[in-house]
Every structure is written in structure tokens, then in C-alpha cells.
Coordinates of C-alpha atoms in Angstrom, one line a residue:
Chain A
M1 CA 3.2 -28.2 5.4
A2 CA 6.5 -28.3 7.3
G3 CA 9.7 -26.6 6.1
R4 CA 10.7 -26.1 2.5
Y5 CA 9.1 -27.7 -0.5
E6 CA 11.4 -27.4 -3.6
L7 CA 10.2 -27.6 -7.2
R8 CA 12.2 -27.5 -10.4
F9 CA 10.7 -26.9 -13.9
S10 CA 13.3 -27.8 -16.5
G11 CA 13.5 -28.2 -20.2
A12 CA 14.6 -26.1 -23.2
G13 CA 14.6 -22.3 -23.4
G14 CA 11.4 -21.1 -25.0
Q15 CA 9.1 -23.9 -23.5
G16 CA 7.7 -21.4 -21.0
L17 CA 9.1 -23.1 -17.9
I18 CA 10.1 -19.9 -16.2
L19 CA 6.5 -18.8 -16.5
A20 CA 5.2 -22.1 -15.2
G21 CA 7.5 -21.6 -12.2
V22 CA 6.3 -18.1 -11.7
I23 CA 2.6 -19.1 -11.8
M24 CA 3.3 -22.0 -9.3
A25 CA 5.0 -19.5 -7.0
E26 CA 2.2 -16.9 -7.3
S27 CA -0.4 -19.6 -6.5
A28 CA 1.4 -20.2 -3.2
S29 CA 2.4 -16.6 -2.4
I30 CA -0.5 -14.5 -3.6
Y31 CA -3.5 -17.0 -3.4
D32 CA -2.5 -19.6 -0.8
G33 CA -1.0 -17.3 1.8
K34 CA 2.3 -19.1 1.9
Q35 CA 5.8 -17.8 1.2
A36 CA 7.4 -18.5 -2.1
V37 CA 10.6 -17.6 -4.1
Q38 CA 11.0 -18.2 -7.8
S39 CA 14.4 -18.1 -9.5
Q40 CA 15.8 -19.3 -12.8
S41 CA 18.9 -20.0 -14.6
Y42 CA 19.3 -20.0 -18.3
G43 CA 22.0 -19.7 -21.0
P44 CA 22.6 -16.9 -23.4
E45 CA 20.3 -18.5 -26.0
A46 CA 16.7 -17.1 -26.4
R47 CA 15.6 -20.5 -27.6
G48 CA 17.0 -24.0 -26.9
G49 CA 19.7 -24.8 -24.3
A50 CA 18.9 -26.3 -21.0
S51 CA 16.7 -24.0 -18.8
K52 CA 15.4 -24.3 -15.3
S53 CA 13.0 -22.4 -13.1
E54 CA 13.0 -23.2 -9.4
V55 CA 10.3 -22.5 -6.8
I56 CA 10.7 -22.8 -3.1
I57 CA 7.5 -22.9 -1.1
S58 CA 7.3 -22.7 2.7
D59 CA 5.1 -21.7 5.6
G60 CA 7.9 -19.5 7.0
P61 CA 10.6 -17.2 5.6
I62 CA 12.8 -18.6 2.8
D63 CA 16.5 -18.0 3.1
Y64 CA 18.3 -19.7 0.3
P65 CA 16.3 -19.0 -2.9
K66 CA 17.7 -21.9 -4.9
A67 CA 17.0 -25.6 -4.6
T68 CA 19.0 -27.7 -2.2
V69 CA 17.2 -31.1 -2.3
V70 CA 14.5 -31.1 -4.9
D71 CA 11.1 -32.5 -3.9
A72 CA 9.6 -32.4 -7.4
L73 CA 11.2 -32.2 -10.8
L74 CA 9.6 -31.6 -14.2
A75 CA 11.8 -32.4 -17.2
L76 CA 10.6 -31.7 -20.7
T77 CA 13.8 -32.7 -22.5
Q78 CA 16.3 -35.5 -22.1
E79 CA 19.1 -33.0 -21.7
A80 CA 17.3 -31.2 -18.9
C81 CA 16.5 -34.5 -17.2
D82 CA 20.1 -35.6 -17.4
K83 CA 21.4 -32.3 -16.2
Y84 CA 19.0 -31.4 -13.4
S85 CA 17.9 -34.7 -11.8
S86 CA 21.0 -35.4 -9.7
D87 CA 19.6 -33.5 -6.6
L88 CA 16.1 -34.9 -6.8
K89 CA 15.5 -36.4 -3.4
E90 CA 14.8 -40.1 -2.7
G91 CA 11.1 -40.6 -3.1
G92 CA 10.7 -37.3 -4.9
V93 CA 8.2 -36.6 -7.7
L94 CA 9.7 -36.9 -11.2
L95 CA 7.4 -35.8 -14.1
V96 CA 8.7 -36.3 -17.6
D97 CA 7.4 -36.0 -21.1
S98 CA 7.2 -39.6 -22.3
D99 CA 7.9 -38.8 -25.9
L100 CA 11.1 -36.8 -25.2
V101 CA 12.6 -38.4 -22.1
K102 CA 13.5 -42.0 -22.8
T103 CA 16.2 -42.5 -20.3
L104 CA 15.2 -42.0 -16.7
P105 CA 17.6 -41.3 -13.9
K106 CA 18.4 -44.2 -11.7
G107 CA 16.9 -43.9 -8.2
N108 CA 13.8 -44.4 -6.2
Y109 CA 11.4 -41.7 -7.5
K110 CA 7.7 -41.4 -7.9
T111 CA 8.0 -41.2 -11.7
V112 CA 5.0 -40.1 -13.7
S113 CA 5.3 -40.0 -17.5
F114 CA 2.9 -38.9 -20.2
P115 CA 3.2 -37.1 -23.5
I116 CA 2.9 -33.5 -22.2
I117 CA 3.8 -31.6 -25.4
N118 CA 1.7 -33.9 -27.5
T119 CA -1.2 -33.4 -25.2
A120 CA -0.9 -29.7 -25.6
K121 CA -0.6 -29.9 -29.4
N122 CA -3.2 -32.5 -30.2
E123 CA -5.7 -32.6 -27.3
V124 CA -5.7 -29.0 -26.1
G125 CA -5.0 -27.7 -29.6
R126 CA -1.9 -25.5 -29.2
E127 CA 1.7 -26.6 -28.4
I128 CA 2.3 -23.2 -26.8
V129 CA 0.3 -24.2 -23.7
A130 CA 2.5 -27.3 -22.9
N131 CA 3.9 -25.3 -20.0
I132 CA 0.4 -25.0 -18.5
V133 CA -0.4 -28.7 -19.1
A134 CA 2.9 -29.4 -17.2
L135 CA 1.9 -27.0 -14.5
G136 CA -1.5 -28.6 -14.0
A137 CA 0.3 -32.0 -13.7
M138 CA 2.7 -30.7 -11.2
V139 CA -0.1 -29.2 -9.1
A140 CA -1.9 -32.5 -9.1
L141 CA 1.2 -34.6 -8.3
T142 CA 2.7 -32.4 -5.5
G143 CA -0.4 -31.0 -3.9
V144 CA 1.8 -28.2 -2.6
V145 CA -0.7 -25.5 -3.7
S146 CA -4.5 -25.8 -4.0
K147 CA -6.0 -26.4 -7.4
E148 CA -8.2 -23.4 -7.1
S149 CA -5.3 -21.1 -6.3
A150 CA -3.3 -22.4 -9.2
E151 CA -6.2 -21.9 -11.6
K152 CA -6.6 -18.4 -10.4
A153 CA -2.9 -17.7 -10.8
V154 CA -3.0 -19.1 -14.4
L155 CA -5.9 -17.0 -15.4
A156 CA -4.4 -13.8 -13.9
R157 CA -1.5 -14.2 -16.2
V158 CA -3.4 -15.0 -19.4
P159 CA -4.9 -12.5 -22.0
E160 CA -8.7 -12.6 -22.1
A161 CA -8.7 -14.4 -25.5
F162 CA -6.7 -17.3 -24.3
I163 CA -8.5 -18.0 -21.0
E164 CA -10.5 -21.0 -22.2
L165 CA -7.4 -22.5 -23.9
N166 CA -5.3 -22.2 -20.7
K167 CA -8.2 -23.5 -18.5
K168 CA -8.4 -26.6 -20.7
A169 CA -4.6 -27.0 -20.7
F170 CA -4.4 -26.8 -17.0
Q171 CA -7.3 -29.2 -16.4
M172 CA -6.0 -31.7 -19.0
G173 CA -2.6 -31.7 -17.3
Y174 CA -4.1 -32.1 -13.9
E175 CA -6.2 -35.1 -15.0
K176 CA -3.6 -36.8 -17.1
A177 CA -1.1 -36.7 -14.3
L178 CA -3.5 -38.3 -11.9
S179 CA -4.4 -41.1 -14.2
A180 CA -0.8 -41.7 -15.3
Q181 CA 0.1 -41.9 -11.6
G182 CA -2.4 -44.8 -11.4
Chain B
M1 CA -7.5 -1.1 3.5
A2 CA -5.1 -3.9 2.8
K3 CA -1.8 -2.9 1.4
K4 CA -1.0 -3.5 -2.3
V5 CA 1.0 -6.7 -2.8
A6 CA 2.6 -8.2 -5.9
F7 CA 4.9 -11.0 -6.9
L8 CA 7.8 -9.2 -8.5
Q9 CA 11.4 -9.6 -9.7
G10 CA 14.1 -7.6 -7.9
N11 CA 14.6 -5.5 -11.0
E12 CA 10.9 -4.7 -11.3
A13 CA 10.8 -3.8 -7.6
A14 CA 13.8 -1.5 -8.1
A15 CA 11.9 0.4 -10.8
Q16 CA 8.9 0.7 -8.5
G17 CA 11.1 1.9 -5.7
A18 CA 12.6 4.6 -7.9
L19 CA 9.1 5.8 -8.8
Y20 CA 8.1 5.9 -5.1
A21 CA 11.2 8.0 -4.4
G22 CA 10.1 10.5 -7.1
C23 CA 12.4 9.5 -9.9
N24 CA 11.2 11.4 -13.0
F25 CA 14.1 10.8 -15.4
F26 CA 15.7 7.5 -16.6
A27 CA 18.4 7.1 -19.1
G28 CA 20.0 3.8 -19.9
Y29 CA 21.3 1.3 -22.4
P30 CA 20.0 -2.2 -22.2
I31 CA 22.1 -5.0 -20.7
T32 CA 21.4 -8.3 -19.2
P33 CA 20.7 -8.8 -16.3
S34 CA 19.3 -5.3 -15.6
T35 CA 17.1 -4.6 -18.6
E36 CA 13.8 -5.1 -16.7
V37 CA 14.4 -1.9 -14.9
A38 CA 14.5 0.0 -18.1
E39 CA 11.5 -1.9 -19.4
V40 CA 9.4 -0.9 -16.4
M41 CA 10.6 2.7 -16.3
S42 CA 9.9 3.1 -20.1
A43 CA 6.3 2.0 -19.4
E44 CA 5.7 3.8 -16.1
L45 CA 7.6 7.1 -16.4
P46 CA 5.3 8.6 -19.1
K47 CA 2.3 8.0 -16.9
V48 CA 3.7 10.2 -14.1
G49 CA 5.0 13.0 -16.4
G50 CA 8.5 11.7 -16.4
K51 CA 10.9 11.0 -19.2
F52 CA 12.6 7.8 -20.4
I53 CA 15.4 7.8 -22.9
Q54 CA 17.5 5.0 -24.3
M55 CA 20.9 6.5 -25.0
E56 CA 23.5 5.5 -27.6
D57 CA 25.7 3.8 -25.0
E58 CA 26.4 3.6 -21.2
I59 CA 28.5 6.7 -20.8
G60 CA 25.8 8.6 -22.8
A61 CA 23.3 7.4 -20.3
M62 CA 25.4 8.5 -17.4
A63 CA 25.8 12.0 -19.0
A64 CA 22.1 12.2 -19.4
I65 CA 21.2 11.4 -15.8
I66 CA 23.8 14.1 -14.7
G67 CA 22.2 16.6 -17.0
G68 CA 18.7 15.6 -15.8
A69 CA 19.7 16.0 -12.2
L70 CA 21.2 19.4 -12.9
A71 CA 17.9 20.4 -14.4
G72 CA 16.2 19.5 -11.1
S73 CA 15.1 15.9 -11.7
K74 CA 15.7 12.8 -9.7
T75 CA 17.5 10.5 -12.1
L76 CA 18.3 6.9 -12.5
T77 CA 20.3 4.7 -14.8
S78 CA 20.6 0.9 -14.7
T79 CA 23.3 -1.3 -16.0
S80 CA 25.6 -4.3 -15.3
G81 CA 29.4 -4.7 -15.0
P82 CA 30.5 -3.9 -18.5
G83 CA 28.2 -0.9 -18.5
L84 CA 29.5 0.2 -15.1
S85 CA 33.0 0.2 -16.5
L86 CA 31.9 2.4 -19.3
K87 CA 30.2 4.9 -17.0
Q88 CA 33.2 5.4 -14.7
E89 CA 34.6 8.7 -16.2
L90 CA 31.3 10.4 -15.6
I91 CA 30.7 8.8 -12.2
G92 CA 33.9 10.7 -11.2
Y93 CA 32.4 13.8 -12.7
A94 CA 29.2 13.4 -10.7
C95 CA 31.3 13.0 -7.6
I96 CA 33.4 16.1 -8.0
A97 CA 30.6 18.2 -9.4
E98 CA 28.4 16.9 -6.6
I99 CA 25.4 15.8 -8.7
P100 CA 22.8 13.6 -7.0
C101 CA 21.9 10.5 -9.1
V102 CA 21.3 6.8 -8.7
I103 CA 23.2 4.1 -10.5
Y104 CA 21.6 0.6 -10.3
N105 CA 24.1 -2.1 -11.3
V106 CA 23.2 -5.8 -11.4
M107 CA 26.3 -7.8 -10.7
R108 CA 27.1 -10.5 -13.3
G109 CA 30.3 -12.3 -14.1
G110 CA 33.3 -10.4 -15.3
P111 CA 35.7 -8.9 -16.2
S112 CA 34.6 -7.6 -19.5
T113 CA 31.6 -9.3 -21.1
G114 CA 32.1 -12.2 -18.6
M115 CA 29.1 -14.4 -18.1
P116 CA 26.0 -12.3 -18.9
T117 CA 23.4 -14.6 -17.3
G118 CA 25.4 -15.8 -14.3
P119 CA 25.4 -14.2 -10.9
S120 CA 28.4 -12.5 -9.4
Q121 CA 29.3 -10.1 -6.6
S122 CA 32.5 -8.8 -8.2
D123 CA 31.6 -5.2 -8.9
V124 CA 31.8 -4.0 -5.3
M125 CA 35.4 -2.7 -5.6
C126 CA 34.4 -1.0 -8.9
A127 CA 31.7 0.8 -6.9
K128 CA 34.5 2.5 -4.8
W129 CA 37.5 2.6 -7.0
G130 CA 36.2 2.3 -10.5
T131 CA 36.6 6.0 -11.1
H132 CA 40.0 7.5 -10.3
G133 CA 40.8 9.9 -7.6
D134 CA 39.6 10.3 -4.0
H135 CA 35.8 10.6 -4.0
P136 CA 32.9 9.7 -1.8
A137 CA 31.3 6.3 -2.5
I138 CA 28.0 4.9 -1.3
C139 CA 27.0 1.4 -2.4
L140 CA 23.9 -0.5 -1.2
V141 CA 23.6 -4.3 -1.6
P142 CA 20.1 -5.6 -1.1
A143 CA 19.3 -9.3 -0.5
S144 CA 15.6 -9.6 -1.3
V145 CA 13.0 -8.2 -3.6
Q146 CA 11.4 -6.1 -0.8
E147 CA 14.8 -4.8 0.3
T148 CA 15.7 -3.9 -3.3
Y149 CA 12.6 -1.7 -3.4
E150 CA 13.5 -0.1 -0.1
E151 CA 17.2 0.3 -0.8
V152 CA 16.5 2.1 -4.1
I153 CA 14.3 4.6 -2.2
R154 CA 17.1 5.0 0.4
A155 CA 19.6 5.4 -2.5
F156 CA 17.6 8.4 -3.8
N157 CA 17.3 9.8 -0.3
L158 CA 21.1 9.5 0.3
S159 CA 22.0 11.0 -3.0
E160 CA 19.8 14.0 -2.5
K161 CA 20.8 14.4 1.2
Y162 CA 24.6 14.3 0.4
R163 CA 24.5 15.6 -3.2
T164 CA 26.4 12.6 -4.5
P165 CA 25.9 9.6 -6.8
V166 CA 24.7 6.5 -5.0
M167 CA 25.0 2.9 -6.3
V168 CA 22.6 0.0 -5.7
M169 CA 24.1 -3.3 -6.5
P170 CA 22.1 -6.5 -6.3
D171 CA 23.6 -9.7 -7.6
E172 CA 21.9 -11.3 -10.6
I173 CA 20.0 -13.7 -8.3
V174 CA 18.4 -11.0 -6.2
A175 CA 17.7 -9.0 -9.4
H176 CA 16.0 -11.8 -11.2
M177 CA 14.3 -13.8 -8.5
R178 CA 10.7 -13.2 -7.7
E179 CA 9.1 -12.8 -4.3
R180 CA 6.1 -11.2 -2.7
I181 CA 6.4 -7.5 -2.1
V182 CA 4.3 -5.3 0.1
F183 CA 4.1 -1.7 -1.2
P184 CA 4.2 1.1 1.3
E185 CA 1.4 3.8 1.1
P186 CA 2.4 7.2 -0.3
G187 CA 4.0 9.1 2.6
E188 CA 4.7 6.0 4.7
V189 CA 8.4 5.9 3.7
A190 CA 10.2 9.3 4.0
V191 CA 11.3 10.8 0.7
I192 CA 14.1 13.4 0.9
E193 CA 14.2 16.3 -1.5
R194 CA 17.4 18.1 -2.3
T195 CA 18.1 21.5 -0.6
V196 CA 17.7 24.3 -3.1
P197 CA 19.0 27.8 -2.6
T198 CA 17.1 30.5 -0.8
V199 CA 19.5 33.3 -1.8
Q200 CA 18.9 35.5 -4.8
P201 CA 20.2 34.1 -8.1
E202 CA 23.0 36.7 -8.3
Q203 CA 24.2 35.7 -4.8
Y204 CA 24.1 31.9 -5.5
K205 CA 27.3 29.9 -5.4
P206 CA 26.9 26.1 -6.3
Y207 CA 29.5 25.0 -3.7
D208 CA 28.8 27.5 -0.9
T209 CA 30.1 25.8 2.2
S210 CA 28.6 28.4 4.5
F211 CA 25.6 26.1 4.4
G212 CA 27.7 23.2 5.6
D213 CA 29.3 20.3 3.8
V214 CA 26.4 19.8 1.4
P215 CA 25.7 23.1 -0.4
P216 CA 22.2 23.8 -1.8
L217 CA 21.8 22.8 -5.5
A218 CA 19.8 25.0 -7.9
A219 CA 18.1 23.6 -10.9
F220 CA 19.1 24.9 -14.3
G221 CA 16.1 26.7 -15.7
S222 CA 15.0 28.0 -12.3
G223 CA 16.7 31.4 -12.8
Y224 CA 20.0 30.4 -11.3
K225 CA 23.1 30.4 -13.5
F226 CA 26.2 28.6 -12.4
H227 CA 29.3 26.8 -13.8
V228 CA 29.8 23.1 -13.6
T229 CA 33.1 21.4 -14.3
G230 CA 35.1 18.3 -13.7
L231 CA 38.1 20.4 -12.6
N232 CA 38.8 21.2 -9.0
K233 CA 36.7 24.2 -8.3
M234 CA 36.0 27.1 -6.0
Q235 CA 32.7 27.9 -4.3
D236 CA 31.4 29.7 -7.4
G237 CA 32.0 26.6 -9.5
F238 CA 34.9 27.9 -11.5
P239 CA 38.2 26.0 -11.7
T240 CA 41.1 26.7 -9.4
T241 CA 44.5 25.3 -8.7
K242 CA 44.9 27.1 -5.4
A243 CA 46.4 24.5 -3.1
A244 CA 44.5 25.4 0.0
I245 CA 41.1 25.4 -1.7
V246 CA 41.7 22.2 -3.7
Q247 CA 42.8 20.4 -0.5
A248 CA 39.8 21.6 1.5
E249 CA 37.3 20.8 -1.2
E250 CA 38.6 17.3 -1.8
E251 CA 38.4 16.7 1.9
R252 CA 34.9 18.1 2.1
Q253 CA 33.6 15.9 -0.7
V254 CA 34.9 12.8 0.9
R255 CA 33.7 14.0 4.4
K256 CA 30.1 14.2 3.1
V257 CA 30.1 10.4 3.3
D258 CA 32.9 9.5 5.7
G259 CA 31.6 12.0 8.3
N260 CA 28.1 10.5 8.1
V261 CA 28.9 6.8 8.2
D262 CA 26.4 6.2 11.0
D263 CA 23.6 7.6 8.9
I264 CA 24.6 5.7 5.8
V265 CA 25.8 2.3 7.1
K266 CA 23.0 -0.3 7.5
Y267 CA 23.4 -3.9 8.4
E268 CA 21.6 -6.8 10.0
E269 CA 22.8 -8.9 12.9
Y270 CA 21.5 -12.4 13.2
L271 CA 22.2 -14.6 16.3
L272 CA 25.3 -12.7 17.1
D273 CA 24.9 -12.5 20.9
D274 CA 26.8 -15.7 21.7
A275 CA 28.2 -16.4 18.2
E276 CA 31.7 -17.8 18.0
I277 CA 31.7 -18.2 14.2
V278 CA 30.3 -15.2 12.3
V279 CA 29.5 -15.2 8.6
V280 CA 29.9 -11.8 7.0
A281 CA 27.9 -11.8 3.8
F282 CA 25.7 -9.7 1.5
G283 CA 23.2 -10.1 -1.3
S284 CA 21.9 -13.5 -2.2
T285 CA 25.0 -15.1 -0.5
S286 CA 23.7 -13.8 2.8
R287 CA 20.6 -15.9 2.3
S288 CA 22.8 -19.0 1.9
A289 CA 24.6 -17.9 5.0
R290 CA 21.4 -17.5 7.1
F291 CA 20.3 -21.0 6.0
A292 CA 23.8 -22.4 7.0
V293 CA 23.7 -20.5 10.4
N294 CA 20.3 -22.1 11.2
E295 CA 21.6 -25.6 10.3
A296 CA 24.8 -25.0 12.3
R297 CA 22.7 -24.0 15.4
K298 CA 20.8 -27.3 15.1
Q299 CA 24.1 -29.1 15.1
G300 CA 25.3 -27.2 18.2
I301 CA 27.7 -24.8 16.4
K302 CA 27.4 -21.2 17.8
A303 CA 27.1 -19.5 14.4
G304 CA 25.8 -16.0 13.5
L305 CA 25.5 -13.7 10.6
F306 CA 26.5 -10.1 10.0
R307 CA 24.7 -9.1 6.9
L308 CA 26.0 -6.0 5.0
I309 CA 23.2 -3.9 3.5
T310 CA 25.5 -0.9 3.0
F311 CA 28.7 -2.1 1.4
W312 CA 30.3 1.4 1.1
P313 CA 31.0 3.0 3.5
F314 CA 32.0 -0.3 5.1
P315 CA 30.7 -1.0 8.6
E316 CA 34.2 -0.9 10.0
K317 CA 33.6 -0.1 13.6
Q318 CA 30.9 -2.8 14.0
L319 CA 33.1 -5.5 12.6
L320 CA 36.1 -4.4 14.6
A321 CA 34.1 -4.6 17.8
L322 CA 32.7 -8.0 16.8
S323 CA 36.2 -9.3 16.0
K324 CA 37.2 -8.9 19.7
K325 CA 34.7 -11.4 20.9
V326 CA 34.4 -14.1 18.1
K327 CA 36.6 -17.1 17.2
A328 CA 36.5 -16.7 13.4
F329 CA 34.9 -15.0 10.5
I330 CA 33.7 -16.7 7.3
T331 CA 33.3 -14.5 4.3
P332 CA 31.5 -16.2 1.4
E333 CA 31.2 -14.1 -1.8
M334 CA 30.8 -14.6 -5.5
N335 CA 34.2 -13.1 -6.3
L336 CA 37.8 -14.0 -5.4
G337 CA 37.9 -12.2 -2.1
M338 CA 36.8 -8.6 -2.4
A339 CA 34.9 -8.2 0.9
T340 CA 37.2 -10.7 2.5
G341 CA 40.2 -8.4 2.0
V342 CA 38.3 -5.5 3.5
V343 CA 37.2 -7.5 6.5
K344 CA 40.7 -8.7 7.1
G345 CA 41.9 -5.1 7.1
V346 CA 39.1 -4.0 9.5
V347 CA 39.5 -6.7 12.1
E348 CA 43.2 -6.1 12.5
G349 CA 44.1 -9.8 13.1
N350 CA 41.7 -10.1 16.1
A351 CA 40.1 -13.2 14.5
P352 CA 41.0 -15.3 11.4
V353 CA 39.0 -14.6 8.3
H354 CA 38.1 -17.6 6.1
G355 CA 36.9 -16.8 2.6
I356 CA 34.7 -18.9 0.4
F357 CA 35.0 -17.8 -3.2
R358 CA 33.0 -18.7 -6.3
V359 CA 33.2 -17.2 -9.8
D360 CA 31.8 -20.1 -11.8
G361 CA 28.3 -18.5 -12.2
E362 CA 26.8 -20.7 -9.5
P363 CA 25.7 -19.5 -6.2
I364 CA 27.5 -20.3 -3.0
N365 CA 25.2 -22.9 -1.4
P366 CA 24.5 -23.3 2.3
G367 CA 26.4 -26.7 2.4
Q368 CA 29.6 -25.0 1.4
I369 CA 29.3 -22.5 4.3
L370 CA 28.3 -25.2 6.8
D371 CA 31.3 -27.3 5.8
K372 CA 33.6 -24.3 6.4
M373 CA 32.0 -23.7 9.8
K374 CA 32.8 -27.3 10.8
E375 CA 36.3 -26.9 9.5
V376 CA 37.1 -23.8 11.5
K377 CA 35.2 -24.4 14.7

């Protein structure tokens, strides 16, 4: 992998996007032997409001810790998609929740859309793991970290009782993204 | 054995650095964006026999770390701009009473409550002039998670060595971003302990300059009794208005830092050998600057970076020397020109200084710095 790869996880506060970004960065930095920086911006609200978590992954040292030209964007709400898609690069990956993001930004993107939150709620069994479903999908679509490293990083963050739930969420997101990609 | 690594926030690394340096007392009052320091200290200090206390407010926390330090502890508080304002009266007290302690302040927007979750670099003048009167000031401005860890250790060392409060001031981006950190082994990084008296308790004077500019400090409870006050004082700690003593003591207190600038000032030079345009930056802004310098070099612009790691005392002689061989300085900062003004004063008109200022809660991006380089080259 040459140079910087920039990911942005966006949605509403409380959806666990900062954690999804942290796990992506840990996959790269701790398990894949690459360099990674994770940062975030959020409003004063504990829940709601547009929120984003950015991850820069590189083989070499990372100077600027924020995104410049985004390679892959996840948007879990329309507001986040509208607000944070302007610097997605031409040909970049755009993953959105198909139930919540109806208006896509204009541009030439590799857009993948499936009901992320609904998958967590009805197929995995708990809405709270929507961020892990999304993470699995982002790992599948970007290939920027290995699937094995990402799974290890997820499990290292999860309490014992929720390991199976999160494994399932990650796997479901990974598979659904690949089939939605066609 | 492989060293221990982790993926941490700047604030979490700060707390770990404090523990490495031997901090055993923390007092604070929660405030975004510094609260993670208190969180980690509240969990970790009891495990090493230390004490954590959440005080009723910020000045109470400052009072507590002064008291803790006088009782022999290495003490830390953490806060952000509004809290730093509230602590100022007792920061002055710690300066004149010569109490070693560390104040970790994460810079967010201001003045007043400002923008609690947005980054800023607008507390650097408050680090020097927030409390009134002439006094020593040391302020360290790390730019990465690893450096935050290291600079917190250095802050404790400097505070113990010079018997004075030391501030560590990351901006919100450095404080909240996560990076890989490699922990040093115990003993790998030097940890300085304060000089304690060797004289008998009845002969002890808390400001005895026969030991040099930094008098030994006894711990309350160790058998030494002494007087501590915010008034100008004599060697025995009791107040005085004798002109000669007050003048000499004021000068000595400031000299502890100004006379040891080379020991305290730390900076990084990047591609300066042939640089014509030099960016002077600190904290997260210096990371944008390094990115811009690399881009500029690809485009044939001879750019370089002078990165401040110590903000106070300011690296005056280094920048003055540099100003005699460069075409221009660019000073990006997340305030309306605080470092820029200092650089202008230091370089004495030898080279123009072009500021880039942002106070909208967004970082200065590399493109802004690159554009300015093209404009001034």
C-alpha cells in the first residue's frame, strides 16, 4: 500500500462510529504492523448531531492526522452523508445505510448500499452492533486491513459475553457488503 | 522482550506518563476535552498507592496539588481553558512559593466557555501571563500521543529540578486522537526527584540560596517545619518588604527558568539546511505543516519546519539565528496570532513573518499552509 489511505466513519452521535474507527485503526496499527491515526469530531450532544471518526492508515509516518482526500466514507445518516461527502475522492468507496440515506451525493463513487442498522437489529439481533456490521462492511470494501486483524481487534474490545454477537455482526457486515457490491 | 505497545489517546498517554514519572497525587475537576486524564488517574492511582480526588472546582484542585506537593508528593491536575483561567491565582502562588507541580491543559476554543469540543491553541499566552506579576513559566506543547507521554514525564522532571509549576498544553486534536505508543521500560527514561534538605530541621530554611537558585524542599510531615506564603519572602519563608531582598528573590525565581533556557527549550528542525521558507508551528498544526513542507519540496519550493516542543521559554536564539538566513517565516496557529507576535519580536525584522490564523474549531489544513508558501516564495 502506497501513501495514505483515509477512512471516515460518519453518522449520528451514539451510533458507535468513533469506536468503529478506533477498531479499524487498531487493526492496522496493532495487528497489521502499519501506522494509523484515529481522530474524531463531534458536537456537544451526547446523542444525535452529526459525528465523524477519521482513520488514516499508512506504511510510513503520518503527519496530518485528519482526512484530506477521503478514500472511503461510511454514512449512517442523511445528515452525515450531506455534511461529510464533499471531500470523498473520485472513485472512492461510499457505503451508506439504504434505509436512512436516500439522496446520494453526485459524483463518480463506488457506492455500496444496504440496510446496515436493520441488519444489526433483525438479522444479528441487536441494533447496538450496527457499528460492527458497518466495520465489517468497510473492511470488506476497502481491503485496507486484513479480515483476520480486524476480527482480532473487534474481539479485543468486546466483553466476553458479547463475543459471539460481535463476531456475527462483523461477519454479516463483511458478507453483505461484498454481495451488495455485486 | 518486546516492549509494551498500545493504541491510546493523547490524554490517556498523558496519564500514563504521569504515572511513569512517579505522580502519586491527582486533583482535578472534570472538563472537556481533558477529562480522560482524570478518568485514567482515578482508576490507576489507587493501584500504586496514590490518591485521586475530584475537587469542588478548578482552583480547589490547584490548591490540592500545591498542598500535595508540599507534603512530598508529585502532583498533577488536568483541565482546559476555562479551568486554567480559574486556577490562575494559585498558579502564581505556586510560582512565588516555589512548589513543583504539573498542570495539564488541553486547549479548546475560548475565551470563556468557547467551543468545548473544538481544537484551539489559544491558551499559550495564558500559560505565561495568566497569573499576574513576574514569574517563571515553562510550557510544553506536544504534537503526538508518544510525545505527550514523554513531555508529561519531562514536565515532572523540570518541575522537580527547578521547583516550579510546569504546564503541558496539547491542543484538543493531540489530546483526543489515538496513535500507537511504545512504553519505555522502568528506568529507561530518567526520572528526577526533588532535592530535599540534608541539614537538621532546626537549621532548615525553605528558600536557602546557599544551595543555589533552587533551594531544597522539605516535605511537611518529615520533621521539617516551615512557613509558606504568597507574599514576597525571606530565606526562612516569612514575609518581607525589604527592597533588596524582594528584588533579589524576584530575580532569582525568574532566573531559575531564564538562566536554564538551554536545558528547558526543546524543538525539532525539519529540512532546515537549505530552507528559504520556514514554517514555525507547534502541536497538531505542526503536523499539517510537515505535510505541507513535504508537498512543497515535491513542487520545488525550499520549505522547512521549525517545530516548537517547548513553547515557554521560547526558543529565541534559535529563531533569531534562523531569521538571518531565510526568506520568510510562516506561522500557522489555531488562535489569532499569539506565537506569530512572539516570532516577530524575536526575529527583529530579519525576515517577514506571515501568520495563518484559525479560530473556527477546524484545524489548519496542509493546503492552507502550502498556498501561503506559494504566495510568499
